[in-house]
mmCIF file of C-alpha atoms in Angstrom:
data_model
loop_
_atom_site.group_PDB
_atom_site.id
_atom_site.type_symbol
_atom_site.label_atom_id
_atom_site.label_comp_id
_atom_site.label_asym_id
_atom_site.label_seq_id
_atom_site.Cartn_x
_atom_site.Cartn_y
_atom_site.Cartn_z
ATOM 1 C CA MET A 137 24.290 22.360 -6.725
ATOM 2 C CA GLU A 138 21.490 22.583 -4.176
ATOM 3 C CA THR A 139 18.968 23.802 -6.919
ATOM 4 C CA ARG A 140 20.054 20.789 -8.995
ATOM 5 C CA ILE A 141 19.305 18.317 -6.330
ATOM 6 C CA THR A 142 16.075 20.206 -5.473
ATOM 7 C CA GLY A 143 15.174 20.018 -9.157
ATOM 8 C CA GLN A 144 15.904 16.244 -9.176
ATOM 9 C CA LEU A 145 13.907 15.736 -6.018
ATOM 10 C CA ALA A 146 10.875 17.541 -7.574
ATOM 11 C CA VAL A 147 11.348 15.073 -10.504
ATOM 12 C CA PHE A 148 11.467 12.086 -8.272
ATOM 13 C CA ASN A 149 8.277 13.329 -6.273
ATOM 14 C CA ARG A 150 6.062 14.177 -9.499
ATOM 15 C CA LEU A 151 7.233 10.370 -10.443
ATOM 16 C CA TYR A 152 6.189 9.060 -7.191
ATOM 17 C CA LYS A 153 2.968 10.887 -7.289
ATOM 18 C CA GLN A 154 2.218 9.866 -10.980
ATOM 19 C CA MET A 155 2.665 6.282 -9.960
ATOM 20 C CA ASP A 156 0.238 6.705 -7.055
ATOM 21 C CA GLU A 157 -2.025 8.459 -9.413
ATOM 22 C CA THR A 158 -2.051 5.261 -11.763
ATOM 23 C CA TYR A 159 -3.096 3.040 -8.828
ATOM 24 C CA HIS A 160 -5.731 5.452 -8.054
ATOM 25 C CA HIS A 161 -7.201 5.688 -11.648
ATOM 26 C CA TYR A 162 -7.381 1.991 -11.806
ATOM 27 C CA ALA A 163 -9.379 1.639 -8.367
ATOM 28 C CA LYS A 164 -11.500 4.803 -9.218
ATOM 29 C CA GLU A 165 -12.386 2.836 -12.636
ATOM 30 C CA LEU A 166 -13.309 -0.195 -11.222
ATOM 31 C CA GLY A 167 -15.440 1.808 -8.526
ATOM 32 C CA ILE A 168 -13.423 0.840 -5.399
ATOM 33 C CA SER A 169 -11.459 3.071 -3.098
ATOM 34 C CA ASP A 170 -7.588 3.344 -2.944
ATOM 35 C CA THR A 171 -7.831 1.479 0.542
ATOM 36 C CA THR A 172 -9.959 -1.335 -0.611
ATOM 37 C CA LEU A 173 -7.451 -1.788 -3.549
ATOM 38 C CA TRP A 174 -4.514 -1.934 -1.199
ATOM 39 C CA LEU A 175 -6.477 -4.216 1.274
ATOM 40 C CA LEU A 176 -7.284 -6.710 -1.906
ATOM 41 C CA TYR A 177 -3.674 -6.210 -3.020
ATOM 42 C CA SER A 178 -2.358 -7.346 0.284
ATOM 43 C CA LEU A 179 -4.627 -10.150 0.827
ATOM 44 C CA TYR A 180 -3.640 -11.517 -2.821
ATOM 45 C CA GLU A 181 0.139 -10.839 -2.180
ATOM 46 C CA ALA A 182 0.211 -12.599 1.272
ATOM 47 C CA ASP A 183 -2.092 -15.222 0.238
ATOM 48 C CA ALA A 184 -3.259 -15.233 4.064
ATOM 49 C CA SER A 185 -5.406 -12.931 6.033
ATOM 50 C CA TYR A 186 -4.324 -10.070 8.058
ATOM 51 C CA THR A 187 -5.545 -8.688 11.333
ATOM 52 C CA GLN A 188 -6.740 -4.979 11.154
ATOM 53 C CA ARG A 189 -3.794 -3.943 13.356
ATOM 54 C CA GLU A 190 -1.126 -5.905 10.967
ATOM 55 C CA PHE A 191 -2.821 -4.218 7.652
ATOM 56 C CA CYS A 192 -2.492 -0.957 9.074
ATOM 57 C CA SER A 193 0.983 -1.336 10.185
ATOM 58 C CA VAL A 194 2.376 -3.273 6.852
ATOM 59 C CA TRP A 195 0.549 -0.803 4.436
ATOM 60 C CA HIS A 196 1.116 2.180 6.710
ATOM 61 C CA TYR A 197 -2.687 3.171 6.814
ATOM 62 C CA PRO A 198 -4.450 4.897 9.899
ATOM 63 C CA PRO A 199 -6.912 2.712 11.972
ATOM 64 C CA GLN A 200 -10.020 4.901 11.080
ATOM 65 C CA THR A 201 -9.304 4.642 7.421
ATOM 66 C CA ILE A 202 -9.196 0.984 7.412
ATOM 67 C CA HIS A 203 -12.054 0.594 9.866
ATOM 68 C CA SER A 204 -14.459 2.237 7.446
ATOM 69 C CA SER A 205 -13.083 0.457 4.336
ATOM 70 C CA LEU A 206 -13.223 -2.938 6.218
ATOM 71 C CA LYS A 207 -17.080 -2.244 7.369
ATOM 72 C CA ASN A 208 -17.914 -1.054 3.538
ATOM 73 C CA LEU A 209 -16.701 -4.526 2.418
ATOM 74 C CA GLU A 210 -18.282 -6.318 5.057
ATOM 75 C CA LYS A 211 -21.827 -4.520 4.183
ATOM 76 C CA GLN A 212 -21.081 -5.547 0.560
ATOM 77 C CA GLY A 213 -20.580 -9.298 1.513
ATOM 78 C CA LEU A 214 -16.834 -9.358 0.298
ATOM 79 C CA LEU A 215 -15.445 -9.993 3.678
ATOM 80 C CA ARG A 216 -16.063 -10.760 7.404
ATOM 81 C CA LEU A 217 -14.237 -9.852 10.503
ATOM 82 C CA ASP A 218 -13.442 -12.949 12.898
ATOM 83 C CA SER A 219 -12.898 -12.445 16.368
ATOM 84 C CA ILE A 220 -9.464 -13.854 17.791
ATOM 85 C CA PRO A 221 -9.697 -15.739 20.738
ATOM 86 C CA GLY A 222 -8.308 -13.777 23.618
ATOM 87 C CA ASN A 223 -8.283 -10.324 21.559
ATOM 88 C CA ARG A 224 -11.939 -8.559 21.555
ATOM 89 C CA LYS A 225 -10.857 -5.549 19.675
ATOM 90 C CA ASN A 226 -8.391 -6.689 17.072
ATOM 91 C CA LYS A 227 -10.312 -8.969 14.277
ATOM 92 C CA ARG A 228 -9.028 -10.928 11.295
ATOM 93 C CA ILE A 229 -10.053 -9.976 7.906
ATOM 94 C CA VAL A 230 -11.361 -13.037 6.312
ATOM 95 C CA LEU A 231 -12.495 -12.854 2.502
ATOM 96 C CA THR A 232 -15.805 -14.294 1.541
ATOM 97 C CA GLU A 233 -16.131 -16.348 -1.607
ATOM 98 C CA LYS A 234 -17.635 -13.406 -3.288
ATOM 99 C CA GLY A 235 -14.830 -11.262 -1.963
ATOM 100 C CA GLU A 236 -12.279 -13.994 -3.250
ATOM 101 C CA ASN A 237 -13.560 -13.774 -7.046
ATOM 102 C CA VAL A 238 -13.651 -9.719 -6.684
ATOM 103 C CA MET A 239 -9.886 -9.972 -5.407
ATOM 104 C CA GLN A 240 -8.919 -12.217 -8.070
ATOM 105 C CA SER A 241 -10.575 -10.425 -10.888
ATOM 106 C CA ILE A 242 -9.117 -6.944 -9.759
ATOM 107 C CA ILE A 243 -5.875 -7.816 -8.170
ATOM 108 C CA SER A 244 -4.617 -10.525 -10.860
ATOM 109 C CA ARG A 245 -4.734 -8.472 -13.470
ATOM 110 C CA LEU A 246 -3.117 -5.580 -11.591
ATOM 111 C CA VAL A 247 -0.190 -7.745 -10.499
ATOM 112 C CA LEU A 248 0.169 -9.008 -14.206
ATOM 113 C CA ALA A 249 0.710 -5.457 -15.183
ATOM 114 C CA GLU A 250 3.198 -4.559 -12.462
ATOM 115 C CA GLN A 251 5.029 -7.619 -13.377
ATOM 116 C CA LYS A 252 5.297 -6.746 -17.073
ATOM 117 C CA ALA A 253 6.163 -3.220 -16.223
ATOM 118 C CA PHE A 254 8.953 -4.681 -13.920
ATOM 119 C CA GLN A 255 10.046 -7.187 -16.412
ATOM 120 C CA ALA A 256 10.857 -4.250 -18.876
ATOM 121 C CA LEU A 257 13.749 -3.363 -16.585
ATOM 122 C CA HIS A 258 16.872 -5.901 -16.762
ATOM 123 C CA VAL A 259 17.668 -7.773 -13.861
ATOM 124 C CA LYS A 260 20.085 -5.577 -12.521
ATOM 125 C CA GLU A 261 17.897 -2.354 -12.929
ATOM 126 C CA GLN A 262 15.169 -4.167 -10.861
ATOM 127 C CA LYS A 263 17.653 -4.871 -8.212
ATOM 128 C CA ASP A 264 19.026 -1.156 -8.260
ATOM 129 C CA LEU A 265 15.546 0.549 -8.289
ATOM 130 C CA LEU A 266 14.422 -1.677 -5.311
ATOM 131 C CA ASP A 267 17.965 -1.146 -3.254
ATOM 132 C CA LEU A 268 18.052 2.431 -3.869
ATOM 133 C CA THR A 269 14.326 3.250 -3.081
ATOM 134 C CA GLU A 270 14.746 1.502 -0.243
ATOM 135 C CA LYS A 271 17.963 3.336 0.836
ATOM 136 C CA TYR A 272 16.375 6.463 -0.037
ATOM 137 C CA VAL A 273 13.298 5.905 2.132
ATOM 138 C CA GLU A 274 15.354 5.032 5.397
ATOM 139 C CA SER A 275 17.471 7.916 4.763
ATOM 140 C CA LEU A 276 14.588 10.250 4.388
ATOM 141 C CA GLN A 277 12.702 8.854 7.271
ATOM 142 C CA THR A 278 16.041 9.488 9.257
ATOM 143 C CA GLU A 279 16.333 13.264 8.051
ATOM 144 C CA ILE A 280 12.743 13.654 8.752
ATOM 145 C CA GLY A 281 12.839 12.329 12.066
ATOM 146 C CA LYS A 282 15.583 14.915 13.029
ATOM 147 C CA LEU A 283 13.138 17.762 12.062
ATOM 148 C CA LEU A 284 10.517 16.748 14.484
ATOM 149 C CA PRO A 285 10.174 18.406 17.813
ATOM 150 C CA SER A 286 10.727 16.206 20.970
ATOM 151 C CA SER A 287 7.707 15.600 23.130
ATOM 152 C CA GLU A 288 8.879 18.512 25.058
ATOM 153 C CA ASP A 289 8.475 20.900 21.987
ATOM 154 C CA CYS A 290 4.968 20.182 21.080
ATOM 155 C CA ILE A 291 2.331 22.779 22.066
#
């Protein structure tokens, strides 16, 4: 039984990596980093701006990775980082007009492809996919959390 589950998990993990590679290939072909792709995607999806901290929290990226990507996009004139009153460290990510145009051209096509792929599933399959993936992720986080040492056990 354990061998069967291990094999199924291997297939699941390969499918996950294959999906991740699909997005990576799209970004690479357009000459942007994966981080830039997901940054533009998040701004498109939210139809609002994020702070750097919010983006890191929602998309699970390390702050250093986001900082580097934001600085690069700022140099290209695609965005600016606006100060937030009373908070000198965290800045709001705001696309410039050029950035809006780039986001629309890159992300709207990607979202359309995602929508078509998702609509290839029946409504029940769509719901099941989301429900089961969420359940699996929550369970995985719990189980991996049990493996992590307490602060006393750290070297």
